[in-house]
PDB file of C-alpha atoms in Angstrom:
ATOM      1  CA  MET A   1       0.000   0.000   0.000  1.00 45.00           C
ATOM      2  CA  GLY A   2       2.826   2.411   0.828  1.00 54.00           C
ATOM      3  CA  GLY A   3       4.241   1.798  -2.648  1.00 71.00           C
ATOM      4  CA  ARG A   4       0.934   2.766  -4.289  1.00 79.00           C
ATOM      5  CA  ILE A   5       0.705   5.954  -2.242  1.00 84.00           C
ATOM      6  CA  ARG A   6       4.280   6.882  -3.135  1.00 84.00           C
ATOM      7  CA  SER A   7       3.592   6.149  -6.798  1.00 86.00           C
ATOM      8  CA  ARG A   8       0.514   8.383  -6.785  1.00 91.00           C
ATOM      9  CA  GLN A   9       2.525  11.143  -5.105  1.00 93.00           C
ATOM     10  CA  LEU A  10       5.244  10.895  -7.743  1.00 93.00           C
ATOM     11  CA  GLU A  11       2.634  10.964 -10.513  1.00 91.00           C
ATOM     12  CA  ARG A  12       1.044  14.095  -9.020  1.00 95.00           C
ATOM     13  CA  GLN A  13       4.456  15.692  -8.714  1.00 93.00           C
ATOM     14  CA  ALA A  14       5.256  14.885 -12.361  1.00 95.00           C
ATOM     15  CA  GLU A  15       1.887  16.278 -13.419  1.00 93.00           C
ATOM     16  CA  GLY A  16       2.659  19.487 -11.530  1.00 94.00           C
ATOM     17  CA  TYR A  17       5.976  19.808 -13.316  1.00 94.00           C
ATOM     18  CA  LEU A  18       4.219  19.351 -16.651  1.00 94.00           C
ATOM     19  CA  GLU A  19       1.713  22.069 -15.774  1.00 94.00           C
ATOM     20  CA  LEU A  20       4.647  24.368 -15.041  1.00 95.00           C
ATOM     21  CA  GLY A  21       6.299  23.541 -18.372  1.00 94.00           C
ATOM     22  CA  MET A  22       9.103  21.608 -16.696  1.00 97.00           C
ATOM     23  CA  ALA A  23       9.027  18.441 -18.765  1.00 96.00           C
ATOM     24  CA  GLN A  24      12.531  17.244 -17.877  1.00 97.00           C
ATOM     25  CA  HIS A  25      11.715  17.519 -14.169  1.00 97.00           C
ATOM     26  CA  ALA A  26       8.578  15.473 -14.839  1.00 96.00           C
ATOM     27  CA  MET A  27      10.684  12.808 -16.564  1.00 96.00           C
ATOM     28  CA  ASP A  28      13.169  12.774 -13.696  1.00 95.00           C
ATOM     29  CA  THR A  29      10.320  12.341 -11.212  1.00 95.00           C
ATOM     30  CA  LEU A  30       8.700   9.553 -13.231  1.00 94.00           C
ATOM     31  CA  SER A  31      12.016   7.697 -13.466  1.00 93.00           C
ATOM     32  CA  ARG A  32      11.765   7.226  -9.699  1.00 93.00           C
ATOM     33  CA  LEU A  33       8.776   4.929 -10.325  1.00 92.00           C
ATOM     34  CA  GLY A  34      11.078   2.249 -11.717  1.00 89.00           C
ATOM     35  CA  PRO A  35      10.920   0.583 -15.120  1.00 89.00           C
ATOM     36  CA  MET A  36       8.261   1.836 -17.533  1.00 89.00           C
ATOM     37  CA  GLU A  37       6.743  -1.654 -17.669  1.00 88.00           C
ATOM     38  CA  ALA A  38       5.448  -1.047 -14.139  1.00 86.00           C
ATOM     39  CA  TYR A  39       3.873   2.357 -14.884  1.00 92.00           C
ATOM     40  CA  THR A  40       0.164   2.896 -14.408  1.00 92.00           C
ATOM     41  CA  PRO A  41      -1.811   4.158 -17.422  1.00 93.00           C
ATOM     42  CA  ASN A  42      -1.661   7.654 -15.888  1.00 94.00           C
ATOM     43  CA  ALA A  43       2.124   7.496 -15.455  1.00 95.00           C
ATOM     44  CA  LEU A  44       2.456   6.292 -19.064  1.00 96.00           C
ATOM     45  CA  CYS A  45       0.369   9.243 -20.212  1.00 95.00           C
ATOM     46  CA  LEU A  46       2.466  11.661 -18.176  1.00 96.00           C
ATOM     47  CA  CYS A  47       5.675  10.159 -19.538  1.00 96.00           C
ATOM     48  CA  GLY A  48       4.389  10.473 -23.093  1.00 96.00           C
ATOM     49  CA  GLU A  49       3.302  14.057 -22.531  1.00 96.00           C
ATOM     50  CA  ALA A  50       6.685  14.955 -21.037  1.00 97.00           C
ATOM     51  CA  LEU A  51       8.496  13.417 -24.008  1.00 97.00           C
ATOM     52  CA  ARG A  52       6.118  15.269 -26.347  1.00 96.00           C
ATOM     53  CA  GLU A  53       6.924  18.550 -24.577  1.00 95.00           C
ATOM     54  CA  LEU A  54      10.614  17.755 -25.015  1.00 97.00           C
ATOM     55  CA  GLU A  55       9.893  17.278 -28.753  1.00 96.00           C
ATOM     56  CA  ARG A  56      10.933  13.617 -28.564  1.00 97.00           C
ATOM     57  CA  TYR A  57       7.885  12.576 -30.557  1.00 97.00           C
ATOM     58  CA  GLU A  58       9.008   9.106 -31.667  1.00 97.00           C
ATOM     59  CA  GLU A  59       9.947   8.194 -28.091  1.00 97.00           C
ATOM     60  CA  ALA A  60       6.657   9.584 -26.779  1.00 97.00           C
ATOM     61  CA  LEU A  61       4.691   7.191 -28.970  1.00 98.00           C
ATOM     62  CA  VAL A  62       5.828   4.193 -26.898  1.00 97.00           C
ATOM     63  CA  PRO A  63       4.311   5.144 -23.520  1.00 97.00           C
ATOM     64  CA  LEU A  64       1.344   6.875 -25.164  1.00 97.00           C
ATOM     65  CA  THR A  65       0.459   3.770 -27.168  1.00 97.00           C
ATOM     66  CA  ARG A  66       0.692   1.639 -24.030  1.00 96.00           C
ATOM     67  CA  ALA A  67      -1.477   4.157 -22.156  1.00 97.00           C
ATOM     68  CA  ALA A  68      -4.093   4.068 -24.939  1.00 97.00           C
ATOM     69  CA  GLU A  69      -4.131   0.263 -24.829  1.00 95.00           C
ATOM     70  CA  SER A  70      -4.561   0.305 -21.035  1.00 94.00           C
ATOM     71  CA  ASP A  71      -7.098   3.141 -20.884  1.00 93.00           C
ATOM     72  CA  PRO A  72      -8.690   3.706 -24.307  1.00 94.00           C
ATOM     73  CA  THR A  73     -11.286   6.129 -22.906  1.00 95.00           C
ATOM     74  CA  ASN A  74      -8.629   8.704 -21.939  1.00 95.00           C
ATOM     75  CA  ILE A  75      -8.913  11.356 -24.654  1.00 95.00           C
ATOM     76  CA  ARG A  76      -5.850  13.135 -23.254  1.00 94.00           C
ATOM     77  CA  VAL A  77      -3.798  10.168 -24.453  1.00 96.00           C
ATOM     78  CA  TRP A  78      -5.404  10.222 -27.909  1.00 97.00           C
ATOM     79  CA  LEU A  79      -4.745  13.964 -28.238  1.00 97.00           C
ATOM     80  CA  ALA A  80      -1.076  13.460 -27.355  1.00 96.00           C
ATOM     81  CA  LEU A  81      -0.814  10.523 -29.760  1.00 97.00           C
ATOM     82  CA  GLY A  82      -2.326  12.621 -32.540  1.00 97.00           C
ATOM     83  CA  TRP A  83       0.099  15.448 -31.798  1.00 96.00           C
ATOM     84  CA  CYS A  84       3.087  13.073 -31.997  1.00 97.00           C
ATOM     85  CA  HIS A  85       1.835  11.240 -35.076  1.00 98.00           C
ATOM     86  CA  LYS A  86       1.385  14.551 -36.895  1.00 97.00           C
ATOM     87  CA  ARG A  87       4.933  15.569 -36.041  1.00 96.00           C
ATOM     88  CA  THR A  88       6.346  12.243 -37.172  1.00 97.00           C
ATOM     89  CA  SER A  89       4.653  12.697 -40.569  1.00 96.00           C
ATOM     90  CA  ARG A  90       1.961  10.097 -39.914  1.00 97.00           C
ATOM     91  CA  LEU A  91      -1.185  12.120 -40.595  1.00 97.00           C
ATOM     92  CA  ASP A  92      -3.086   8.911 -41.273  1.00 97.00           C
ATOM     93  CA  LEU A  93      -2.436   7.768 -37.709  1.00 98.00           C
ATOM     94  CA  ALA A  94      -3.130  11.236 -36.262  1.00 98.00           C
ATOM     95  CA  ILE A  95      -6.511  11.190 -38.013  1.00 98.00           C
ATOM     96  CA  GLY A  96      -7.174   7.715 -36.642  1.00 98.00           C
ATOM     97  CA  ASP A  97      -6.258   8.862 -33.137  1.00 98.00           C
ATOM     98  CA  MET A  98      -8.826  11.665 -33.244  1.00 98.00           C
ATOM     99  CA  GLU A  99     -11.485   9.380 -34.724  1.00 98.00           C
ATOM    100  CA  ARG A 100     -10.850   6.855 -31.966  1.00 97.00           C
ATOM    101  CA  ALA A 101     -11.110   9.555 -29.282  1.00 97.00           C
ATOM    102  CA  LEU A 102     -14.393  10.770 -30.787  1.00 97.00           C
ATOM    103  CA  GLU A 103     -15.834   7.280 -30.222  1.00 96.00           C
ATOM    104  CA  TYR A 104     -15.551   8.025 -26.487  1.00 96.00           C
ATOM    105  CA  GLU A 105     -16.183  11.791 -26.454  1.00 96.00           C
ATOM    106  CA  PRO A 106     -18.243  12.726 -29.543  1.00 97.00           C
ATOM    107  CA  THR A 107     -19.107  16.167 -28.174  1.00 97.00           C
ATOM    108  CA  GLU A 108     -15.546  17.278 -27.372  1.00 97.00           C
ATOM    109  CA  ALA A 109     -14.861  20.353 -29.523  1.00 97.00           C
ATOM    110  CA  LEU A 110     -11.072  20.033 -29.257  1.00 97.00           C
ATOM    111  CA  LEU A 111     -11.186  16.581 -30.851  1.00 98.00           C
ATOM    112  CA  HIS A 112     -13.260  17.845 -33.788  1.00 98.00           C
ATOM    113  CA  TYR A 113     -10.974  20.871 -34.156  1.00 98.00           C
ATOM    114  CA  ASN A 114      -7.778  18.791 -34.163  1.00 98.00           C
ATOM    115  CA  LEU A 115      -9.317  16.282 -36.546  1.00 98.00           C
ATOM    116  CA  ALA A 116     -10.253  19.170 -38.859  1.00 98.00           C
ATOM    117  CA  CYS A 117      -6.630  20.341 -38.758  1.00 97.00           C
ATOM    118  CA  TYR A 118      -5.246  16.912 -39.615  1.00 98.00           C
ATOM    119  CA  LEU A 119      -7.821  16.341 -42.352  1.00 98.00           C
ATOM    120  CA  SER A 120      -6.994  19.730 -43.877  1.00 98.00           C
ATOM    121  CA  LEU A 121      -3.308  18.811 -43.996  1.00 97.00           C
ATOM    122  CA  ALA A 122      -4.204  15.443 -45.519  1.00 97.00           C
ATOM    123  CA  GLY A 123      -6.156  17.119 -48.337  1.00 96.00           C
ATOM    124  CA  GLN A 124      -9.564  15.915 -47.118  1.00 97.00           C
ATOM    125  CA  LYS A 125     -11.291  19.276 -47.454  1.00 96.00           C
ATOM    126  CA  GLU A 126     -14.929  18.193 -47.080  1.00 96.00           C
ATOM    127  CA  ARG A 127     -14.298  16.180 -43.947  1.00 97.00           C
ATOM    128  CA  ALA A 128     -12.084  18.934 -42.524  1.00 97.00           C
ATOM    129  CA  ILE A 129     -14.809  21.527 -42.979  1.00 97.00           C
ATOM    130  CA  ALA A 130     -17.449  19.184 -41.519  1.00 97.00           C
ATOM    131  CA  HIS A 131     -15.399  18.593 -38.348  1.00 98.00           C
ATOM    132  CA  LEU A 132     -14.477  22.256 -38.036  1.00 97.00           C
ATOM    133  CA  SER A 133     -18.170  23.071 -38.288  1.00 96.00           C
ATOM    134  CA  LYS A 134     -18.904  20.587 -35.475  1.00 97.00           C
ATOM    135  CA  ALA A 135     -16.144  22.051 -33.314  1.00 97.00           C
ATOM    136  CA  LEU A 136     -17.542  25.564 -33.768  1.00 96.00           C
ATOM    137  CA  ALA A 137     -21.093  24.422 -33.072  1.00 96.00           C
ATOM    138  CA  ILE A 138     -19.946  22.876 -29.785  1.00 97.00           C
ATOM    139  CA  ASP A 139     -17.636  25.723 -28.750  1.00 96.00           C
ATOM    140  CA  SER A 140     -17.527  28.934 -30.757  1.00 93.00           C
ATOM    141  CA  ASP A 141     -14.363  30.035 -28.915  1.00 94.00           C
ATOM    142  CA  TYR A 142     -12.372  27.939 -31.402  1.00 94.00           C
ATOM    143  CA  ARG A 143     -13.252  30.521 -34.058  1.00 92.00           C
ATOM    144  CA  ALA A 144     -10.576  32.822 -32.583  1.00 92.00           C
ATOM    145  CA  MET A 145      -7.828  30.283 -33.351  1.00 93.00           C
ATOM    146  CA  ILE A 146      -8.669  29.645 -36.996  1.00 94.00           C
ATOM    147  CA  GLU A 147      -7.074  32.740 -38.524  1.00 90.00           C
ATOM    148  CA  THR A 148      -3.592  31.889 -37.224  1.00 93.00           C
ATOM    149  CA  GLU A 149      -3.891  28.091 -37.538  1.00 94.00           C
ATOM    150  CA  SER A 150      -1.464  27.130 -40.316  1.00 95.00           C
ATOM    151  CA  ASP A 151      -2.992  23.645 -40.528  1.00 96.00           C
ATOM    152  CA  PHE A 152      -5.908  25.252 -42.372  1.00 96.00           C
ATOM    153  CA  ASP A 153      -3.687  26.861 -45.029  1.00 95.00           C
ATOM    154  CA  PRO A 154      -4.446  24.078 -47.561  1.00 96.00           C
ATOM    155  CA  ILE A 155      -8.173  24.905 -47.442  1.00 96.00           C
ATOM    156  CA  ARG A 156      -8.078  28.577 -46.467  1.00 93.00           C
ATOM    157  CA  SER A 157      -9.036  29.827 -49.946  1.00 92.00           C
ATOM    158  CA  ASP A 158     -11.956  27.403 -50.258  1.00 93.00           C
ATOM    159  CA  PRO A 159     -15.329  29.200 -50.444  1.00 93.00           C
ATOM    160  CA  GLU A 160     -16.941  26.723 -47.995  1.00 94.00           C
ATOM    161  CA  PHE A 161     -14.148  27.282 -45.486  1.00 93.00           C
ATOM    162  CA  GLN A 162     -14.475  31.037 -45.873  1.00 91.00           C
ATOM    163  CA  ALA A 163     -18.255  30.900 -45.471  1.00 92.00           C
ATOM    164  CA  LEU A 164     -17.911  28.814 -42.302  1.00 92.00           C
ATOM    165  CA  THR A 165     -15.178  30.915 -40.738  1.00 89.00           C
ATOM    166  CA  GLY A 166     -15.989  34.364 -42.083  1.00 81.00           C
ATOM    167  CA  LEU A 167     -12.360  34.672 -43.186  1.00 67.00           C
ATOM    168  CA  GLY A 168     -11.450  36.024 -46.618  1.00 57.00           C
ATOM    169  CA  VAL A 169      -8.307  35.131 -48.508  1.00 49.00           C
TER     170      VAL A 169
END
């Protein structure tokens, strides 16, 4: 029991470091848990997020994939996986990550928004616009991010995109 309490404390400490933008400190804290094979799904997620923050995207995929297998309902894991897959030039997998997350949280605007970004980059204009429309219907605050979001550059001049966003060329 003492080991579980200590593990939870270390996980909370690592999470705090991540919130402060101190990813290496989070990694150092997590290393005190022992080998990664013994990590809880939460610790795996934290490890993956720390590696993602350190821009070690390929490495981050290992704990994030294990976390997704252990806790497939955790959309935080799917978001991190999508982020890493995009940055390792695997848009197909990033799209799949967001689609999988939407199976568990179909009304999460961030998932629709990120999926729209990945679909735009993949040249799937109609689907990108449909998911962006869903994201905006759920949470109109995402509208403020569209103008500076480079992921939408491939579809920015599209009349449907412009009608949805109110942005001209």
